[in-house]
Amino acid sequence: GENSGGAPWVLKDGGGILVDITDVKSIVGGLLELTDPQVYSRFSNDARNIALKRFSQKEVLNLYVEELKKISK
């Protein structure tokens, strides 16, 4: 959902559709959009690329190092 915890952060660079989960029309619209093979393929590729970049070992370790620098000052 567009207001559901980490979902907007996870999808901020693409890879899916954020919808209002309290609105049936919004949910149906999002699902219908995903039935387009080109849209589905694009989101799938984007999601994979984003996940590989954002959650790579190097990226995660860099985030930890930056946080450790903040608390060690």
mmCIF file with all atom_site columns, N, CA and C in Angstrom:
data_model
loop_
_atom_site.group_PDB
_atom_site.id
_atom_site.type_symbol
_atom_site.label_atom_id
_atom_site.label_alt_id
_atom_site.label_comp_id
_atom_site.label_asym_id
_atom_site.label_entity_id
_atom_site.label_seq_id
_atom_site.pdbx_PDB_ins_code
_atom_site.Cartn_x
_atom_site.Cartn_y
_atom_site.Cartn_z
_atom_site.occupancy
_atom_site.B_iso_or_equiv
_atom_site.pdbx_formal_charge
_atom_site.auth_seq_id
_atom_site.auth_comp_id
_atom_site.auth_asym_id
_atom_site.auth_atom_id
_atom_site.pdbx_PDB_model_num
ATOM 1   N N  . GLY A 1 1  ? 0.812   -1.189 0.000   1.00 0.00 ? 1  GLY A N  1
ATOM 2   C CA . GLY A 1 1  ? 0.000   0.000  0.000   1.00 0.00 ? 1  GLY A CA 1
ATOM 3   C C  . GLY A 1 1  ? 0.860   1.258  0.000   1.00 0.00 ? 1  GLY A C  1
ATOM 4   N N  . GLU A 1 2  ? 0.299   2.300  -0.549  1.00 0.00 ? 2  GLU A N  1
ATOM 5   C CA . GLU A 1 2  ? 1.034   3.556  -0.649  1.00 0.00 ? 2  GLU A CA 1
ATOM 6   C C  . GLU A 1 2  ? 1.356   4.179  0.702   1.00 0.00 ? 2  GLU A C  1
ATOM 7   N N  . ASN A 1 3  ? 0.645   3.783  1.747   1.00 0.00 ? 3  ASN A N  1
ATOM 8   C CA . ASN A 1 3  ? 0.907   4.299  3.096   1.00 0.00 ? 3  ASN A CA 1
ATOM 9   C C  . ASN A 1 3  ? 1.225   3.171  4.070   1.00 0.00 ? 3  ASN A C  1
ATOM 10  N N  . SER A 1 4  ? 1.815   2.104  3.569   1.00 0.00 ? 4  SER A N  1
ATOM 11  C CA . SER A 1 4  ? 2.027   0.910  4.378   1.00 0.00 ? 4  SER A CA 1
ATOM 12  C C  . SER A 1 4  ? 3.492   0.716  4.739   1.00 0.00 ? 4  SER A C  1
ATOM 13  N N  . GLY A 1 5  ? 3.893   1.260  5.846   1.00 0.00 ? 5  GLY A N  1
ATOM 14  C CA . GLY A 1 5  ? 5.241   1.025  6.352   1.00 0.00 ? 5  GLY A CA 1
ATOM 15  C C  . GLY A 1 5  ? 6.339   1.253  5.344   1.00 0.00 ? 5  GLY A C  1
ATOM 16  N N  . GLY A 1 6  ? 7.089   0.204  5.053   1.00 0.00 ? 6  GLY A N  1
ATOM 17  C CA . GLY A 1 6  ? 8.246   0.316  4.186   1.00 0.00 ? 6  GLY A CA 1
ATOM 18  C C  . GLY A 1 6  ? 7.954   0.178  2.708   1.00 0.00 ? 6  GLY A C  1
ATOM 19  N N  . ALA A 1 7  ? 6.717   -0.130 2.339   1.00 0.00 ? 7  ALA A N  1
ATOM 20  C CA . ALA A 1 7  ? 6.403   -0.344 0.919   1.00 0.00 ? 7  ALA A CA 1
ATOM 21  C C  . ALA A 1 7  ? 6.779   0.848  0.042   1.00 0.00 ? 7  ALA A C  1
ATOM 22  N N  . PRO A 1 8  ? 6.453   2.069  0.412   1.00 0.00 ? 8  PRO A N  1
ATOM 23  C CA . PRO A 1 8  ? 6.852   3.192  -0.440  1.00 0.00 ? 8  PRO A CA 1
ATOM 24  C C  . PRO A 1 8  ? 8.371   3.309  -0.597  1.00 0.00 ? 8  PRO A C  1
ATOM 25  N N  . TRP A 1 9  ? 9.120   3.018  0.459   1.00 0.00 ? 9  TRP A N  1
ATOM 26  C CA . TRP A 1 9  ? 10.580  3.064  0.366   1.00 0.00 ? 9  TRP A CA 1
ATOM 27  C C  . TRP A 1 9  ? 11.088  1.968  -0.570  1.00 0.00 ? 9  TRP A C  1
ATOM 28  N N  . VAL A 1 10 ? 10.532  0.778  -0.447  1.00 0.00 ? 10 VAL A N  1
ATOM 29  C CA . VAL A 1 10 ? 10.974  -0.339 -1.280  1.00 0.00 ? 10 VAL A CA 1
ATOM 30  C C  . VAL A 1 10 ? 10.716  -0.047 -2.756  1.00 0.00 ? 10 VAL A C  1
ATOM 31  N N  . LEU A 1 11 ? 9.607   0.601  -3.056  1.00 0.00 ? 11 LEU A N  1
ATOM 32  C CA . LEU A 1 11 ? 9.232   0.842  -4.450  1.00 0.00 ? 11 LEU A CA 1
ATOM 33  C C  . LEU A 1 11 ? 9.533   2.252  -4.943  1.00 0.00 ? 11 LEU A C  1
ATOM 34  N N  . LYS A 1 12 ? 10.274  3.037  -4.162  1.00 0.00 ? 12 LYS A N  1
ATOM 35  C CA . LYS A 1 12 ? 10.499  4.436  -4.542  1.00 0.00 ? 12 LYS A CA 1
ATOM 36  C C  . LYS A 1 12 ? 11.233  4.591  -5.869  1.00 0.00 ? 12 LYS A C  1
ATOM 37  N N  . ASP A 1 13 ? 12.052  3.620  -6.226  1.00 0.00 ? 13 ASP A N  1
ATOM 38  C CA . ASP A 1 13 ? 12.804  3.699  -7.479  1.00 0.00 ? 13 ASP A CA 1
ATOM 39  C C  . ASP A 1 13 ? 12.203  2.831  -8.579  1.00 0.00 ? 13 ASP A C  1
ATOM 40  N N  . GLY A 1 14 ? 11.016  2.312  -8.334  1.00 0.00 ? 14 GLY A N  1
ATOM 41  C CA . GLY A 1 14 ? 10.351  1.473  -9.324  1.00 0.00 ? 14 GLY A CA 1
ATOM 42  C C  . GLY A 1 14 ? 10.220  0.045  -8.863  1.00 0.00 ? 14 GLY A C  1
ATOM 43  N N  . GLY A 1 15 ? 9.678   -0.764 -9.743  1.00 0.00 ? 15 GLY A N  1
ATOM 44  C CA . GLY A 1 15 ? 9.550   -2.185 -9.432  1.00 0.00 ? 15 GLY A CA 1
ATOM 45  C C  . GLY A 1 15 ? 8.171   -2.606 -8.991  1.00 0.00 ? 15 GLY A C  1
ATOM 46  N N  . GLY A 1 16 ? 7.221   -1.694 -9.026  1.00 0.00 ? 16 GLY A N  1
ATOM 47  C CA . GLY A 1 16 ? 5.873   -2.071 -8.615  1.00 0.00 ? 16 GLY A CA 1
ATOM 48  C C  . GLY A 1 16 ? 4.932   -0.896 -8.607  1.00 0.00 ? 16 GLY A C  1
ATOM 49  N N  . ILE A 1 17 ? 3.755   -1.151 -8.098  1.00 0.00 ? 17 ILE A N  1
ATOM 50  C CA . ILE A 1 17 ? 2.700   -0.140 -8.058  1.00 0.00 ? 17 ILE A CA 1
ATOM 51  C C  . ILE A 1 17 ? 2.260   0.047  -6.620  1.00 0.00 ? 17 ILE A C  1
ATOM 52  N N  . LEU A 1 18 ? 2.180   1.283  -6.198  1.00 0.00 ? 18 LEU A N  1
ATOM 53  C CA . LEU A 1 18 ? 1.635   1.587  -4.881  1.00 0.00 ? 18 LEU A CA 1
ATOM 54  C C  . LEU A 1 18 ? 0.180   1.989  -5.046  1.00 0.00 ? 18 LEU A C  1
ATOM 55  N N  . VAL A 1 19 ? -0.683  1.385  -4.249  1.00 0.00 ? 19 VAL A N  1
ATOM 56  C CA . VAL A 1 19 ? -2.107  1.679  -4.317  1.00 0.00 ? 19 VAL A CA 1
ATOM 57  C C  . VAL A 1 19 ? -2.635  1.984  -2.927  1.00 0.00 ? 19 VAL A C  1
ATOM 58  N N  . ASP A 1 20 ? -3.805  2.580  -2.890  1.00 0.00 ? 20 ASP A N  1
ATOM 59  C CA . ASP A 1 20 ? -4.509  2.817  -1.630  1.00 0.00 ? 20 ASP A CA 1
ATOM 60  C C  . ASP A 1 20 ? -5.225  1.522  -1.272  1.00 0.00 ? 20 ASP A C  1
ATOM 61  N N  . ILE A 1 21 ? -4.713  0.823  -0.256  1.00 0.00 ? 21 ILE A N  1
ATOM 62  C CA . ILE A 1 21 ? -5.273  -0.488 0.072   1.00 0.00 ? 21 ILE A CA 1
ATOM 63  C C  . ILE A 1 21 ? -6.637  -0.407 0.755   1.00 0.00 ? 21 ILE A C  1
ATOM 64  N N  . THR A 1 22 ? -7.110  0.801  1.017   1.00 0.00 ? 22 THR A N  1
ATOM 65  C CA . THR A 1 22 ? -8.462  0.955  1.573   1.00 0.00 ? 22 THR A CA 1
ATOM 66  C C  . THR A 1 22 ? -9.478  1.237  0.476   1.00 0.00 ? 22 THR A C  1
ATOM 67  N N  . ASP A 1 23 ? -9.028  1.299  -0.768  1.00 0.00 ? 23 ASP A N  1
ATOM 68  C CA . ASP A 1 23 ? -9.906  1.627  -1.890  1.00 0.00 ? 23 ASP A CA 1
ATOM 69  C C  . ASP A 1 23 ? -9.883  0.493  -2.916  1.00 0.00 ? 23 ASP A C  1
ATOM 70  N N  . VAL A 1 24 ? -10.999 -0.206 -3.022  1.00 0.00 ? 24 VAL A N  1
ATOM 71  C CA . VAL A 1 24 ? -11.082 -1.359 -3.915  1.00 0.00 ? 24 VAL A CA 1
ATOM 72  C C  . VAL A 1 24 ? -10.742 -0.964 -5.359  1.00 0.00 ? 24 VAL A C  1
ATOM 73  N N  . LYS A 1 25 ? -11.230 0.179  -5.806  1.00 0.00 ? 25 LYS A N  1
ATOM 74  C CA . LYS A 1 25 ? -10.951 0.609  -7.184  1.00 0.00 ? 25 LYS A CA 1
ATOM 75  C C  . LYS A 1 25 ? -9.455  0.813  -7.406  1.00 0.00 ? 25 LYS A C  1
ATOM 76  N N  . SER A 1 26 ? -8.768  1.332  -6.408  1.00 0.00 ? 26 SER A N  1
ATOM 77  C CA . SER A 1 26 ? -7.328  1.532  -6.513  1.00 0.00 ? 26 SER A CA 1
ATOM 78  C C  . SER A 1 26 ? -6.607  0.192  -6.607  1.00 0.00 ? 26 SER A C  1
ATOM 79  N N  . ILE A 1 27 ? -7.018  -0.754 -5.796  1.00 0.00 ? 27 ILE A N  1
ATOM 80  C CA . ILE A 1 27 ? -6.406  -2.092 -5.822  1.00 0.00 ? 27 ILE A CA 1
ATOM 81  C C  . ILE A 1 27 ? -6.652  -2.754 -7.173  1.00 0.00 ? 27 ILE A C  1
ATOM 82  N N  . VAL A 1 28 ? -7.890  -2.716 -7.633  1.00 0.00 ? 28 VAL A N  1
ATOM 83  C CA . VAL A 1 28 ? -8.233  -3.330 -8.920  1.00 0.00 ? 28 VAL A CA 1
ATOM 84  C C  . VAL A 1 28 ? -7.449  -2.651 -10.050 1.00 0.00 ? 28 VAL A C  1
ATOM 85  N N  . GLY A 1 29 ? -7.351  -1.329 -10.003 1.00 0.00 ? 29 GLY A N  1
ATOM 86  C CA . GLY A 1 29 ? -6.597  -0.610 -11.026 1.00 0.00 ? 29 GLY A CA 1
ATOM 87  C C  . GLY A 1 29 ? -5.141  -1.040 -11.066 1.00 0.00 ? 29 GLY A C  1
ATOM 88  N N  . GLY A 1 30 ? -4.540  -1.199 -9.887  1.00 0.00 ? 30 GLY A N  1
ATOM 89  C CA . GLY A 1 30 ? -3.153  -1.650 -9.826  1.00 0.00 ? 30 GLY A CA 1
ATOM 90  C C  . GLY A 1 30 ? -2.983  -3.056 -10.370 1.00 0.00 ? 30 GLY A C  1
ATOM 91  N N  . LEU A 1 31 ? -3.915  -3.935 -10.012 1.00 0.00 ? 31 LEU A N  1
ATOM 92  C CA . LEU A 1 31 ? -3.848  -5.313 -10.518 1.00 0.00 ? 31 LEU A CA 1
ATOM 93  C C  . LEU A 1 31 ? -4.048  -5.363 -12.028 1.00 0.00 ? 31 LEU A C  1
ATOM 94  N N  . LEU A 1 32 ? -4.985  -4.573 -12.525 1.00 0.00 ? 32 LEU A N  1
ATOM 95  C CA . LEU A 1 32 ? -5.202  -4.540 -13.972 1.00 0.00 ? 32 LEU A CA 1
ATOM 96  C C  . LEU A 1 32 ? -3.977  -4.018 -14.710 1.00 0.00 ? 32 LEU A C  1
ATOM 97  N N  . GLU A 1 33 ? -3.315  -3.034 -14.126 1.00 0.00 ? 33 GLU A N  1
ATOM 98  C CA . GLU A 1 33 ? -2.096  -2.516 -14.749 1.00 0.00 ? 33 GLU A CA 1
ATOM 99  C C  . GLU A 1 33 ? -1.042  -3.608 -14.864 1.00 0.00 ? 33 GLU A C  1
ATOM 100 N N  . LEU A 1 34 ? -0.967  -4.463 -13.845 1.00 0.00 ? 34 LEU A N  1
ATOM 101 C CA . LEU A 1 34 ? 0.024   -5.542 -13.853 1.00 0.00 ? 34 LEU A CA 1
ATOM 102 C C  . LEU A 1 34 ? -0.295  -6.646 -14.849 1.00 0.00 ? 34 LEU A C  1
ATOM 103 N N  . THR A 1 35 ? -1.533  -6.687 -15.376 1.00 0.00 ? 35 THR A N  1
ATOM 104 C CA . THR A 1 35 ? -1.860  -7.724 -16.350 1.00 0.00 ? 35 THR A CA 1
ATOM 105 C C  . THR A 1 35 ? -1.271  -7.427 -17.720 1.00 0.00 ? 35 THR A C  1
ATOM 106 N N  . ASP A 1 36 ? -0.780  -6.220 -17.918 1.00 0.00 ? 36 ASP A N  1
ATOM 107 C CA . ASP A 1 36 ? -0.107  -5.879 -19.174 1.00 0.00 ? 36 ASP A CA 1
ATOM 108 C C  . ASP A 1 36 ? 1.275   -6.526 -19.142 1.00 0.00 ? 36 ASP A C  1
ATOM 109 N N  . PRO A 1 37 ? 1.557   -7.455 -20.062 1.00 0.00 ? 37 PRO A N  1
ATOM 110 C CA . PRO A 1 37 ? 2.843   -8.161 -20.036 1.00 0.00 ? 37 PRO A CA 1
ATOM 111 C C  . PRO A 1 37 ? 4.064   -7.239 -20.060 1.00 0.00 ? 37 PRO A C  1
ATOM 112 N N  . GLN A 1 38 ? 3.986   -6.126 -20.782 1.00 0.00 ? 38 GLN A N  1
ATOM 113 C CA . GLN A 1 38 ? 5.125   -5.208 -20.839 1.00 0.00 ? 38 GLN A CA 1
ATOM 114 C C  . GLN A 1 38 ? 5.337   -4.513 -19.494 1.00 0.00 ? 38 GLN A C  1
ATOM 115 N N  . VAL A 1 39 ? 4.253   -4.114 -18.855 1.00 0.00 ? 39 VAL A N  1
ATOM 116 C CA . VAL A 1 39 ? 4.348   -3.469 -17.537 1.00 0.00 ? 39 VAL A CA 1
ATOM 117 C C  . VAL A 1 39 ? 4.903   -4.470 -16.528 1.00 0.00 ? 39 VAL A C  1
ATOM 118 N N  . TYR A 1 40 ? 4.366   -5.684 -16.538 1.00 0.00 ? 40 TYR A N  1
ATOM 119 C CA . TYR A 1 40 ? 4.818   -6.720 -15.610 1.00 0.00 ? 40 TYR A CA 1
ATOM 120 C C  . TYR A 1 40 ? 6.304   -7.005 -15.798 1.00 0.00 ? 40 TYR A C  1
ATOM 121 N N  . SER A 1 41 ? 6.732   -7.119 -17.057 1.00 0.00 ? 41 SER A N  1
ATOM 122 C CA . SER A 1 41 ? 8.136   -7.396 -17.348 1.00 0.00 ? 41 SER A CA 1
ATOM 123 C C  . SER A 1 41 ? 9.025   -6.252 -16.874 1.00 0.00 ? 41 SER A C  1
ATOM 124 N N  . ARG A 1 42 ? 8.608   -5.023 -17.137 1.00 0.00 ? 42 ARG A N  1
ATOM 125 C CA . ARG A 1 42 ? 9.404   -3.866 -16.715 1.00 0.00 ? 42 ARG A CA 1
ATOM 126 C C  . ARG A 1 42 ? 9.530   -3.818 -15.194 1.00 0.00 ? 42 ARG A C  1
ATOM 127 N N  . PHE A 1 43 ? 8.405   -3.999 -14.494 1.00 0.00 ? 43 PHE A N  1
ATOM 128 C CA . PHE A 1 43 ? 8.446   -3.982 -13.033 1.00 0.00 ? 43 PHE A CA 1
ATOM 129 C C  . PHE A 1 43 ? 9.325   -5.107 -12.495 1.00 0.00 ? 43 PHE A C  1
ATOM 130 N N  . SER A 1 44 ? 9.226   -6.275 -13.096 1.00 0.00 ? 44 SER A N  1
ATOM 131 C CA . SER A 1 44 ? 10.041  -7.416 -12.642 1.00 0.00 ? 44 SER A CA 1
ATOM 132 C C  . SER A 1 44 ? 11.523  -7.114 -12.796 1.00 0.00 ? 44 SER A C  1
ATOM 133 N N  . ASN A 1 45 ? 11.900  -6.603 -13.953 1.00 0.00 ? 45 ASN A N  1
ATOM 134 C CA . ASN A 1 45 ? 13.315  -6.269 -14.184 1.00 0.00 ? 45 ASN A CA 1
ATOM 135 C C  . ASN A 1 45 ? 13.779  -5.153 -13.255 1.00 0.00 ? 45 ASN A C  1
ATOM 136 N N  . ASP A 1 46 ? 12.964  -4.115 -13.126 1.00 0.00 ? 46 ASP A N  1
ATOM 137 C CA . ASP A 1 46 ? 13.322  -3.009 -12.234 1.00 0.00 ? 46 ASP A CA 1
ATOM 138 C C  . ASP A 1 46 ? 13.486  -3.487 -10.800 1.00 0.00 ? 46 ASP A C  1
ATOM 139 N N  . ALA A 1 47 ? 12.534  -4.290 -10.325 1.00 0.00 ? 47 ALA A N  1
ATOM 140 C CA . ALA A 1 47 ? 12.575  -4.776 -8.937  1.00 0.00 ? 47 ALA A CA 1
ATOM 141 C C  . ALA A 1 47 ? 13.841  -5.594 -8.682  1.00 0.00 ? 47 ALA A C  1
ATOM 142 N N  . ARG A 1 48 ? 14.188  -6.443 -9.625  1.00 0.00 ? 48 ARG A N  1
ATOM 143 C CA . ARG A 1 48 ? 15.388  -7.264 -9.464  1.00 0.00 ? 48 ARG A CA 1
ATOM 144 C C  . ARG A 1 48 ? 16.644  -6.392 -9.405  1.00 0.00 ? 48 ARG A C  1
ATOM 145 N N  . ASN A 1 49 ? 16.748  -5.461 -10.340 1.00 0.00 ? 49 ASN A N  1
ATOM 146 C CA . ASN A 1 49 ? 17.925  -4.589 -10.379 1.00 0.00 ? 49 ASN A CA 1
ATOM 147 C C  . ASN A 1 49 ? 18.040  -3.723 -9.130  1.00 0.00 ? 49 ASN A C  1
ATOM 148 N N  . ILE A 1 50 ? 16.917  -3.196 -8.671  1.00 0.00 ? 50 ILE A N  1
ATOM 149 C CA . ILE A 1 50 ? 16.915  -2.363 -7.467  1.00 0.00 ? 50 ILE A CA 1
ATOM 150 C C  . ILE A 1 50 ? 17.332  -3.186 -6.253  1.00 0.00 ? 50 ILE A C  1
ATOM 151 N N  . ALA A 1 51 ? 16.766  -4.380 -6.133  1.00 0.00 ? 51 ALA A N  1
ATOM 152 C CA . ALA A 1 51 ? 17.102  -5.233 -4.986  1.00 0.00 ? 51 ALA A CA 1
ATOM 153 C C  . ALA A 1 51 ? 18.581  -5.619 -4.995  1.00 0.00 ? 51 ALA A C  1
ATOM 154 N N  . LEU A 1 52 ? 19.104  -5.962 -6.166  1.00 0.00 ? 52 LEU A N  1
ATOM 155 C CA . LEU A 1 52 ? 20.521  -6.327 -6.240  1.00 0.00 ? 52 LEU A CA 1
ATOM 156 C C  . LEU A 1 52 ? 21.412  -5.160 -5.845  1.00 0.00 ? 52 LEU A C  1
ATOM 157 N N  . LYS A 1 53 ? 21.018  -3.958 -6.244  1.00 0.00 ? 53 LYS A N  1
ATOM 158 C CA . LYS A 1 53 ? 21.829  -2.791 -5.911  1.00 0.00 ? 53 LYS A CA 1
ATOM 159 C C  . LYS A 1 53 ? 21.651  -2.398 -4.445  1.00 0.00 ? 53 LYS A C  1
ATOM 160 N N  . ARG A 1 54 ? 20.416  -2.259 -4.000  1.00 0.00 ? 54 ARG A N  1
ATOM 161 C CA . ARG A 1 54 ? 20.134  -1.741 -2.666  1.00 0.00 ? 54 ARG A CA 1
ATOM 162 C C  . ARG A 1 54 ? 20.533  -2.712 -1.556  1.00 0.00 ? 54 ARG A C  1
ATOM 163 N N  . PHE A 1 55 ? 20.429  -4.001 -1.828  1.00 0.00 ? 55 PHE A N  1
ATOM 164 C CA . PHE A 1 55 ? 20.685  -4.980 -0.780  1.00 0.00 ? 55 PHE A CA 1
ATOM 165 C C  . PHE A 1 55 ? 21.934  -5.822 -1.043  1.00 0.00 ? 55 PHE A C  1
ATOM 166 N N  . SER A 1 56 ? 22.816  -5.313 -1.874  1.00 0.00 ? 56 SER A N  1
ATOM 167 C CA . SER A 1 56 ? 24.077  -6.025 -2.092  1.00 0.00 ? 56 SER A CA 1
ATOM 168 C C  . SER A 1 56 ? 24.876  -5.999 -0.789  1.00 0.00 ? 56 SER A C  1
ATOM 169 N N  . GLN A 1 57 ? 25.777  -6.947 -0.645  1.00 0.00 ? 57 GLN A N  1
ATOM 170 C CA . GLN A 1 57 ? 26.598  -7.011 0.560   1.00 0.00 ? 57 GLN A CA 1
ATOM 171 C C  . GLN A 1 57 ? 27.360  -5.702 0.761   1.00 0.00 ? 57 GLN A C  1
ATOM 172 N N  . LYS A 1 58 ? 27.918  -5.182 -0.315  1.00 0.00 ? 58 LYS A N  1
ATOM 173 C CA . LYS A 1 58 ? 28.692  -3.947 -0.219  1.00 0.00 ? 58 LYS A CA 1
ATOM 174 C C  . LYS A 1 58 ? 27.827  -2.788 0.255   1.00 0.00 ? 58 LYS A C  1
ATOM 175 N N  . GLU A 1 59 ? 26.635  -2.642 -0.318  1.00 0.00 ? 59 GLU A N  1
ATOM 176 C CA . GLU A 1 59 ? 25.747  -1.537 0.051   1.00 0.00 ? 59 GLU A CA 1
ATOM 177 C C  . GLU A 1 59 ? 25.308  -1.641 1.517   1.00 0.00 ? 59 GLU A C  1
ATOM 178 N N  . VAL A 1 60 ? 24.919  -2.827 1.940   1.00 0.00 ? 60 VAL A N  1
ATOM 179 C CA . VAL A 1 60 ? 24.470  -3.017 3.322   1.00 0.00 ? 60 VAL A CA 1
ATOM 180 C C  . VAL A 1 60 ? 25.615  -2.747 4.301   1.00 0.00 ? 60 VAL A C  1
ATOM 181 N N  . LEU A 1 61 ? 26.796  -3.237 3.990   1.00 0.00 ? 61 LEU A N  1
ATOM 182 C CA . LEU A 1 61 ? 27.944  -2.985 4.868   1.00 0.00 ? 61 LEU A CA 1
ATOM 183 C C  . LEU A 1 61 ? 28.265  -1.497 4.945   1.00 0.00 ? 61 LEU A C  1
ATOM 184 N N  . ASN A 1 62 ? 28.180  -0.801 3.818   1.00 0.00 ? 62 ASN A N  1
ATOM 185 C CA . ASN A 1 62 ? 28.416  0.641  3.827   1.00 0.00 ? 62 ASN A CA 1
ATOM 186 C C  . ASN A 1 62 ? 27.403  1.373  4.708   1.00 0.00 ? 62 ASN A C  1
ATOM 187 N N  . LEU A 1 63 ? 26.150  0.944  4.661   1.00 0.00 ? 63 LEU A N  1
ATOM 188 C CA . LEU A 1 63 ? 25.127  1.554  5.519   1.00 0.00 ? 63 LEU A CA 1
ATOM 189 C C  . LEU A 1 63 ? 25.449  1.342  7.000   1.00 0.00 ? 63 LEU A C  1
ATOM 190 N N  . TYR A 1 64 ? 25.880  0.129  7.332   1.00 0.00 ? 64 TYR A N  1
ATOM 191 C CA . TYR A 1 64 ? 26.255  -0.150 8.729   1.00 0.00 ? 64 TYR A CA 1
ATOM 192 C C  . TYR A 1 64 ? 27.438  0.713  9.156   1.00 0.00 ? 64 TYR A C  1
ATOM 193 N N  . VAL A 1 65 ? 28.443  0.817  8.306   1.00 0.00 ? 65 VAL A N  1
ATOM 194 C CA . VAL A 1 65 ? 29.632  1.619  8.631   1.00 0.00 ? 65 VAL A CA 1
ATOM 195 C C  . VAL A 1 65 ? 29.226  3.068  8.874   1.00 0.00 ? 65 VAL A C  1
ATOM 196 N N  . GLU A 1 66 ? 28.367  3.616  8.025   1.00 0.00 ? 66 GLU A N  1
ATOM 197 C CA . GLU A 1 66 ? 27.925  5.002  8.192   1.00 0.00 ? 66 GLU A CA 1
ATOM 198 C C  . GLU A 1 66 ? 27.182  5.192  9.514   1.00 0.00 ? 66 GLU A C  1
ATOM 199 N N  . GLU A 1 67 ? 26.347  4.237  9.879   1.00 0.00 ? 67 GLU A N  1
ATOM 200 C CA . GLU A 1 67 ? 25.624  4.337  11.149  1.00 0.00 ? 67 GLU A CA 1
ATOM 201 C C  . GLU A 1 67 ? 26.581  4.216  12.335  1.00 0.00 ? 67 GLU A C  1
ATOM 202 N N  . LEU A 1 68 ? 27.551  3.324  12.225  1.00 0.00 ? 68 LEU A N  1
ATOM 203 C CA . LEU A 1 68 ? 28.530  3.171  13.294  1.00 0.00 ? 68 LEU A CA 1
ATOM 204 C C  . LEU A 1 68 ? 29.370  4.451  13.465  1.00 0.00 ? 68 LEU A C  1
ATOM 205 N N  . LYS A 1 69 ? 29.679  5.110  12.369  1.00 0.00 ? 69 LYS A N  1
ATOM 206 C CA . LYS A 1 69 ? 30.416  6.378  12.449  1.00 0.00 ? 69 LYS A CA 1
ATOM 207 C C  . LYS A 1 69 ? 29.608  7.408  13.219  1.00 0.00 ? 69 LYS A C  1
ATOM 208 N N  . LYS A 1 70 ? 28.300  7.432  13.001  1.00 0.00 ? 70 LYS A N  1
ATOM 209 C CA . LYS A 1 70 ? 27.436  8.410  13.689  1.00 0.00 ? 70 LYS A CA 1
ATOM 210 C C  . LYS A 1 70 ? 27.416  8.192  15.198  1.00 0.00 ? 70 LYS A C  1
ATOM 211 N N  . ILE A 1 71 ? 27.373  6.935  15.624  1.00 0.00 ? 71 ILE A N  1
ATOM 212 C CA . ILE A 1 71 ? 27.255  6.675  17.061  1.00 0.00 ? 71 ILE A CA 1
ATOM 213 C C  . ILE A 1 71 ? 28.608  6.680  17.763  1.00 0.00 ? 71 ILE A C  1
ATOM 214 N N  . SER A 1 72 ? 29.695  6.608  17.004  1.00 0.00 ? 72 SER A N  1
ATOM 215 C CA . SER A 1 72 ? 31.011  6.593  17.652  1.00 0.00 ? 72 SER A CA 1
ATOM 216 C C  . SER A 1 72 ? 31.606  7.990  17.839  1.00 0.00 ? 72 SER A C  1
ATOM 217 N N  . LYS A 1 73 ? 30.876  9.008  17.432  1.00 0.00 ? 73 LYS A N  1
ATOM 218 C CA . LYS A 1 73 ? 31.381  10.383 17.580  1.00 0.00 ? 73 LYS A CA 1
ATOM 219 C C  . LYS A 1 73 ? 31.141  10.904 18.962  1.00 0.00 ? 73 LYS A C  1
#
